[in-house]
mmCIF file of C-alpha atoms in Angstrom:
data_model
loop_
_atom_site.group_PDB
_atom_site.id
_atom_site.type_symbol
_atom_site.label_atom_id
_atom_site.label_comp_id
_atom_site.label_asym_id
_atom_site.label_seq_id
_atom_site.Cartn_x
_atom_site.Cartn_y
_atom_site.Cartn_z
ATOM 1 C CA GLY A 1 13.967 27.705 2.930
ATOM 2 C CA GLU A 2 13.219 24.614 4.898
ATOM 3 C CA ASN A 3 16.080 22.305 6.053
ATOM 4 C CA VAL A 4 15.596 18.616 7.249
ATOM 5 C CA GLU A 5 18.305 16.816 9.060
ATOM 6 C CA GLN A 6 18.029 13.047 9.683
ATOM 7 C CA HIS A 7 19.973 10.737 11.868
ATOM 8 C CA PRO A 8 21.527 8.203 11.925
ATOM 9 C CA SER A 9 22.732 7.631 8.349
ATOM 10 C CA THR A 10 22.984 4.000 8.919
ATOM 11 C CA LEU A 11 21.238 1.777 11.470
ATOM 12 C CA SER A 12 21.800 -1.928 12.066
ATOM 13 C CA VAL A 13 19.498 -3.898 14.274
ATOM 14 C CA GLN A 14 18.753 -7.619 15.074
ATOM 15 C CA GLU A 15 15.504 -8.945 13.977
ATOM 16 C CA GLY A 16 12.822 -8.424 16.383
ATOM 17 C CA ASP A 17 14.476 -5.315 17.939
ATOM 18 C CA SER A 18 12.998 -1.778 17.574
ATOM 19 C CA ALA A 19 14.526 0.919 15.237
ATOM 20 C CA VAL A 20 14.142 4.678 15.805
ATOM 21 C CA ILE A 21 15.007 7.393 13.225
ATOM 22 C CA LYS A 22 14.925 10.874 14.010
ATOM 23 C CA CYS A 23 14.603 14.150 11.998
ATOM 24 C CA THR A 24 14.545 17.764 12.716
ATOM 25 C CA TYR A 25 13.215 20.587 10.624
ATOM 26 C CA SER A 26 13.853 24.254 10.552
ATOM 27 C CA ASP A 27 10.733 26.060 9.433
ATOM 28 C CA SER A 28 7.944 26.206 12.095
ATOM 29 C CA ALA A 29 5.397 26.628 9.349
ATOM 30 C CA SER A 30 5.872 23.180 8.089
ATOM 31 C CA ASN A 31 2.635 21.183 8.867
ATOM 32 C CA TYR A 32 3.111 17.933 7.029
ATOM 33 C CA PHE A 33 5.655 15.154 7.747
ATOM 34 C CA PRO A 34 5.697 11.988 5.658
ATOM 35 C CA TRP A 35 8.071 9.057 5.955
ATOM 36 C CA TYR A 36 9.208 7.045 2.854
ATOM 37 C CA LYS A 37 10.823 3.732 2.376
ATOM 38 C CA GLN A 38 13.035 3.193 -0.639
ATOM 39 C CA GLU A 39 14.164 -0.127 -1.787
ATOM 40 C CA LEU A 40 17.134 -0.545 -4.095
ATOM 41 C CA GLY A 41 16.392 0.632 -7.557
ATOM 42 C CA LYS A 42 12.767 1.550 -6.856
ATOM 43 C CA GLY A 43 10.909 4.819 -6.081
ATOM 44 C CA PRO A 44 10.063 5.898 -2.481
ATOM 45 C CA GLN A 45 7.009 4.380 -0.948
ATOM 46 C CA LEU A 46 5.006 6.243 1.645
ATOM 47 C CA ILE A 47 4.681 4.319 4.675
ATOM 48 C CA ILE A 48 3.304 6.847 7.253
ATOM 49 C CA ASP A 49 2.623 10.469 7.667
ATOM 50 C CA ILE A 50 1.739 12.949 10.334
ATOM 51 C CA ARG A 51 0.237 16.467 10.404
ATOM 52 C CA SER A 52 1.052 19.175 12.861
ATOM 53 C CA ASN A 53 -2.259 18.850 14.633
ATOM 54 C CA VAL A 54 -1.467 15.413 15.770
ATOM 55 C CA GLY A 55 1.429 14.277 18.113
ATOM 56 C CA GLU A 56 1.448 10.497 17.500
ATOM 57 C CA LYS A 57 0.272 8.187 14.668
ATOM 58 C CA LYS A 58 0.501 4.489 14.620
ATOM 59 C CA ASP A 59 -0.074 1.947 11.823
ATOM 60 C CA GLN A 60 0.786 -1.745 13.039
ATOM 61 C CA ARG A 61 4.444 -1.851 13.734
ATOM 62 C CA ILE A 62 5.264 1.653 12.545
ATOM 63 C CA ALA A 63 4.767 4.793 14.498
ATOM 64 C CA VAL A 64 5.683 8.462 14.108
ATOM 65 C CA THR A 65 5.920 11.085 16.848
ATOM 66 C CA LEU A 66 6.010 14.765 16.376
ATOM 67 C CA ASN A 67 7.199 17.449 18.682
ATOM 68 C CA LYS A 68 6.354 20.809 17.189
ATOM 69 C CA THR A 69 7.875 22.902 19.952
ATOM 70 C CA ALA A 70 11.194 21.244 19.417
ATOM 71 C CA LYS A 71 10.713 20.881 15.669
ATOM 72 C CA HIS A 72 11.649 17.152 15.654
ATOM 73 C CA PHE A 73 9.824 14.038 14.564
ATOM 74 C CA SER A 74 10.708 10.385 14.619
ATOM 75 C CA LEU A 75 9.903 7.057 13.076
ATOM 76 C CA HIS A 76 9.562 4.010 15.269
ATOM 77 C CA ILE A 77 9.642 0.463 13.859
ATOM 78 C CA THR A 78 9.085 -2.335 16.361
ATOM 79 C CA GLU A 79 9.629 -6.046 15.814
ATOM 80 C CA THR A 80 11.736 -5.332 12.925
ATOM 81 C CA GLN A 81 11.996 -7.932 10.006
ATOM 82 C CA PRO A 82 14.585 -8.506 7.385
ATOM 83 C CA GLU A 83 12.162 -7.035 4.799
ATOM 84 C CA ASP A 84 12.130 -3.900 6.675
ATOM 85 C CA SER A 85 15.848 -3.325 5.444
ATOM 86 C CA ALA A 86 15.842 -0.313 3.010
ATOM 87 C CA VAL A 87 16.572 3.410 3.058
ATOM 88 C CA TYR A 88 14.031 5.581 4.950
ATOM 89 C CA PHE A 89 13.541 9.146 4.199
ATOM 90 C CA CYS A 90 11.801 11.828 6.400
ATOM 91 C CA ALA A 91 10.276 14.865 4.775
ATOM 92 C CA ALA A 92 8.647 18.139 5.579
ATOM 93 C CA ARG A 93 6.410 20.507 3.769
ATOM 94 C CA LEU A 94 5.925 24.100 4.211
ATOM 95 C CA ASP A 95 2.417 25.282 4.744
ATOM 96 C CA THR A 96 2.615 27.945 1.858
ATOM 97 C CA GLY A 97 0.508 26.491 -0.828
ATOM 98 C CA ARG A 98 3.572 25.107 -2.462
ATOM 99 C CA ARG A 99 3.488 21.470 -2.006
ATOM 100 C CA ALA A 100 7.098 20.571 -2.469
ATOM 101 C CA LEU A 101 8.702 18.216 0.022
ATOM 102 C CA THR A 102 12.151 18.761 1.626
ATOM 103 C CA PHE A 103 13.706 15.441 2.253
ATOM 104 C CA GLY A 104 16.225 14.384 4.947
ATOM 105 C CA SER A 105 19.481 12.661 3.821
ATOM 106 C CA GLY A 106 18.144 9.264 4.472
ATOM 107 C CA THR A 107 18.729 6.324 7.002
ATOM 108 C CA ARG A 108 20.010 2.989 5.710
ATOM 109 C CA LEU A 109 18.333 0.389 7.914
ATOM 110 C CA GLN A 110 19.794 -3.083 8.030
ATOM 111 C CA VAL A 111 17.875 -5.769 9.918
ATOM 112 C CA GLN A 112 20.050 -8.845 10.685
ATOM 113 C CA PRO A 113 18.370 -12.088 10.783
ATOM 114 C CA GLY B 1 -2.521 3.976 -2.173
ATOM 115 C CA ALA B 2 -2.510 5.706 -5.448
ATOM 116 C CA VAL B 3 -0.378 4.376 -8.115
ATOM 117 C CA VAL B 4 2.043 6.421 -10.250
ATOM 118 C CA SER B 5 3.843 4.810 -13.184
ATOM 119 C CA GLN B 6 6.961 5.925 -15.173
ATOM 120 C CA HIS B 7 8.221 5.017 -18.470
ATOM 121 C CA PRO B 8 10.822 3.885 -19.334
ATOM 122 C CA SER B 9 12.210 2.306 -16.274
ATOM 123 C CA TRP B 10 15.789 2.515 -17.613
ATOM 124 C CA VAL B 11 17.260 4.177 -20.670
ATOM 125 C CA ILE B 12 20.675 4.220 -22.166
ATOM 126 C CA CYS B 13 21.492 7.007 -24.803
ATOM 127 C CA LYS B 14 24.433 8.549 -26.538
ATOM 128 C CA SER B 15 25.797 11.872 -25.466
ATOM 129 C CA GLY B 16 24.090 14.805 -27.458
ATOM 130 C CA THR B 17 20.742 13.011 -27.777
ATOM 131 C CA SER B 18 17.336 13.781 -25.973
ATOM 132 C CA VAL B 19 15.416 11.379 -23.670
ATOM 133 C CA LYS B 20 11.827 11.636 -22.714
ATOM 134 C CA ILE B 21 10.619 10.282 -19.486
ATOM 135 C CA GLU B 22 6.830 9.916 -18.879
ATOM 136 C CA CYS B 23 5.055 9.989 -15.409
ATOM 137 C CA ARG B 24 1.322 9.009 -15.161
ATOM 138 C CA SER B 25 -1.064 8.968 -12.312
ATOM 139 C CA LEU B 26 -3.111 5.757 -12.923
ATOM 140 C CA ASP B 27 -5.977 6.010 -10.584
ATOM 141 C CA PHE B 28 -6.296 9.771 -9.547
ATOM 142 C CA GLN B 29 -6.017 13.198 -11.060
ATOM 143 C CA ALA B 30 -2.667 14.845 -10.231
ATOM 144 C CA THR B 31 -3.012 18.562 -10.030
ATOM 145 C CA THR B 32 0.561 18.762 -9.206
ATOM 146 C CA MET B 33 3.506 16.635 -10.331
ATOM 147 C CA PHE B 34 6.985 16.814 -9.110
ATOM 148 C CA TRP B 35 10.350 15.753 -10.736
ATOM 149 C CA TYR B 36 13.286 14.648 -8.563
ATOM 150 C CA ARG B 37 16.842 13.436 -9.209
ATOM 151 C CA GLN B 38 18.674 10.991 -7.063
ATOM 152 C CA PHE B 39 22.462 10.219 -7.261
ATOM 153 C CA PRO B 40 23.734 7.037 -5.752
ATOM 154 C CA LYS B 41 23.458 6.818 -2.004
ATOM 155 C CA GLN B 42 22.053 10.429 -1.952
ATOM 156 C CA SER B 43 18.723 11.863 -1.140
ATOM 157 C CA LEU B 44 16.200 13.073 -3.564
ATOM 158 C CA MET B 45 16.629 16.527 -4.917
ATOM 159 C CA LEU B 46 13.709 18.407 -6.303
ATOM 160 C CA MET B 47 14.222 19.594 -9.983
ATOM 161 C CA ALA B 48 10.890 21.262 -10.713
ATOM 162 C CA THR B 49 7.248 21.436 -9.706
ATOM 163 C CA SER B 50 4.502 21.452 -12.509
ATOM 164 C CA ASN B 51 0.796 22.108 -12.409
ATOM 165 C CA GLU B 52 -1.542 20.894 -14.965
ATOM 166 C CA GLY B 53 -1.856 23.538 -17.716
ATOM 167 C CA SER B 54 0.866 25.988 -16.600
ATOM 168 C CA LYS B 55 4.639 26.362 -16.909
ATOM 169 C CA ALA B 56 6.753 24.228 -14.535
ATOM 170 C CA THR B 57 8.553 26.112 -11.619
ATOM 171 C CA TYR B 58 12.171 25.101 -11.530
ATOM 172 C CA GLU B 59 14.466 24.944 -8.683
ATOM 173 C CA GLN B 60 17.509 27.018 -8.384
ATOM 174 C CA GLY B 61 20.399 25.666 -10.425
ATOM 175 C CA VAL B 62 18.179 23.516 -12.829
ATOM 176 C CA GLU B 63 18.352 24.560 -16.329
ATOM 177 C CA LYS B 64 14.903 24.839 -17.785
ATOM 178 C CA ASP B 65 16.087 24.686 -21.291
ATOM 179 C CA LYS B 66 17.792 21.449 -20.724
ATOM 180 C CA PHE B 67 15.174 19.812 -18.678
ATOM 181 C CA LEU B 68 11.856 20.287 -20.348
ATOM 182 C CA ILE B 69 8.740 19.706 -18.358
ATOM 183 C CA ASN B 70 5.171 19.364 -19.867
ATOM 184 C CA HIS B 71 2.156 18.641 -17.806
ATOM 185 C CA ALA B 72 -0.547 18.418 -20.456
ATOM 186 C CA SER B 73 -3.152 16.581 -18.588
ATOM 187 C CA LEU B 74 -4.145 15.678 -15.065
ATOM 188 C CA THR B 75 -2.753 12.282 -15.463
ATOM 189 C CA LEU B 76 0.509 12.841 -17.541
ATOM 190 C CA SER B 77 3.748 14.781 -17.152
ATOM 191 C CA THR B 78 6.841 14.332 -19.222
ATOM 192 C CA LEU B 79 10.390 15.358 -18.590
ATOM 193 C CA THR B 80 12.712 15.650 -21.538
ATOM 194 C CA VAL B 81 16.435 15.863 -20.958
ATOM 195 C CA THR B 82 17.829 17.694 -24.039
ATOM 196 C CA SER B 83 21.364 17.171 -25.395
ATOM 197 C CA ALA B 84 22.089 14.748 -22.627
ATOM 198 C CA HIS B 85 25.623 14.432 -21.242
ATOM 199 C CA PRO B 86 27.194 11.762 -19.020
ATOM 200 C CA GLU B 87 26.919 13.976 -16.058
ATOM 201 C CA ASP B 88 22.997 13.868 -16.575
ATOM 202 C CA SER B 89 23.144 10.136 -15.743
ATOM 203 C CA SER B 90 21.069 9.688 -12.746
ATOM 204 C CA PHE B 91 17.910 8.143 -11.317
ATOM 205 C CA TYR B 92 14.852 10.414 -12.147
ATOM 206 C CA ILE B 93 11.782 10.014 -10.035
ATOM 207 C CA CYS B 94 8.498 11.715 -10.462
ATOM 208 C CA SER B 95 5.685 12.033 -7.866
ATOM 209 C CA ALA B 96 2.028 13.218 -8.188
ATOM 210 C CA SER B 97 -0.230 14.978 -5.716
ATOM 211 C CA GLY B 98 -4.043 15.394 -6.073
ATOM 212 C CA LEU B 99 -6.415 17.389 -3.963
ATOM 213 C CA ALA B 100 -4.865 15.822 -0.831
ATOM 214 C CA ASP B 101 -1.427 16.613 0.353
ATOM 215 C CA THR B 102 -0.014 13.298 -0.165
ATOM 216 C CA GLN B 103 2.638 12.669 -2.683
ATOM 217 C CA TYR B 104 2.909 9.327 -4.502
ATOM 218 C CA PHE B 105 6.115 8.526 -6.160
ATOM 219 C CA GLY B 106 6.787 6.629 -9.435
ATOM 220 C CA PRO B 107 9.224 3.762 -9.637
ATOM 221 C CA GLY B 108 11.891 5.927 -11.061
ATOM 222 C CA THR B 109 13.709 5.925 -14.439
ATOM 223 C CA ARG B 110 17.527 5.129 -14.455
ATOM 224 C CA LEU B 111 19.319 7.242 -17.248
ATOM 225 C CA THR B 112 22.807 6.373 -18.356
ATOM 226 C CA VAL B 113 24.383 8.756 -20.876
ATOM 227 C CA LEU B 114 27.324 7.251 -22.716
#
């Protein structure tokens, strides 16, 4: 099955700096890669996603890049703010008709004011 | 984005009792719903996938007789933890997917079994 690895497990940045979280996946059939933000005690919230026919997608301060050849994708957050502090999960979905997501292990982002 | 609700948000029960958790898609029809379990400081682990009107598909290692899933309508799925034990204490999260691929998650239910 699919295996998603996520790095780093923790990330601390100063407010205003950029943060980058990287994920790799194992199955080349995966074609959908969402990123979720989870605050303490809450469910994950979709922040951005990308499909395999696109190399990059941006939404304000958040961007995601995908390299299908290398089977890795990254989340970029620019101009970080204290409210960006949370756990971020990447995920991948197989293109087999089964829509279950395989999640990475998560990255705890701490933005220092 | 689409809204998914869960009820209750937290529950405490005695060992041996059963607990039902509801997951509802509020503004879209969910052809597929997923149930995840999350232990503290860990990632989400898929328990089962359910399609409206059919039996759920359970992940390896998840006891179908212990975690009963019903997806009776396009907006409601329920997870019943039967004969709960302290090791079942966890954060249970559902997600729902409509015709598009996007999965929207509920706020989660924290189950504590005494």
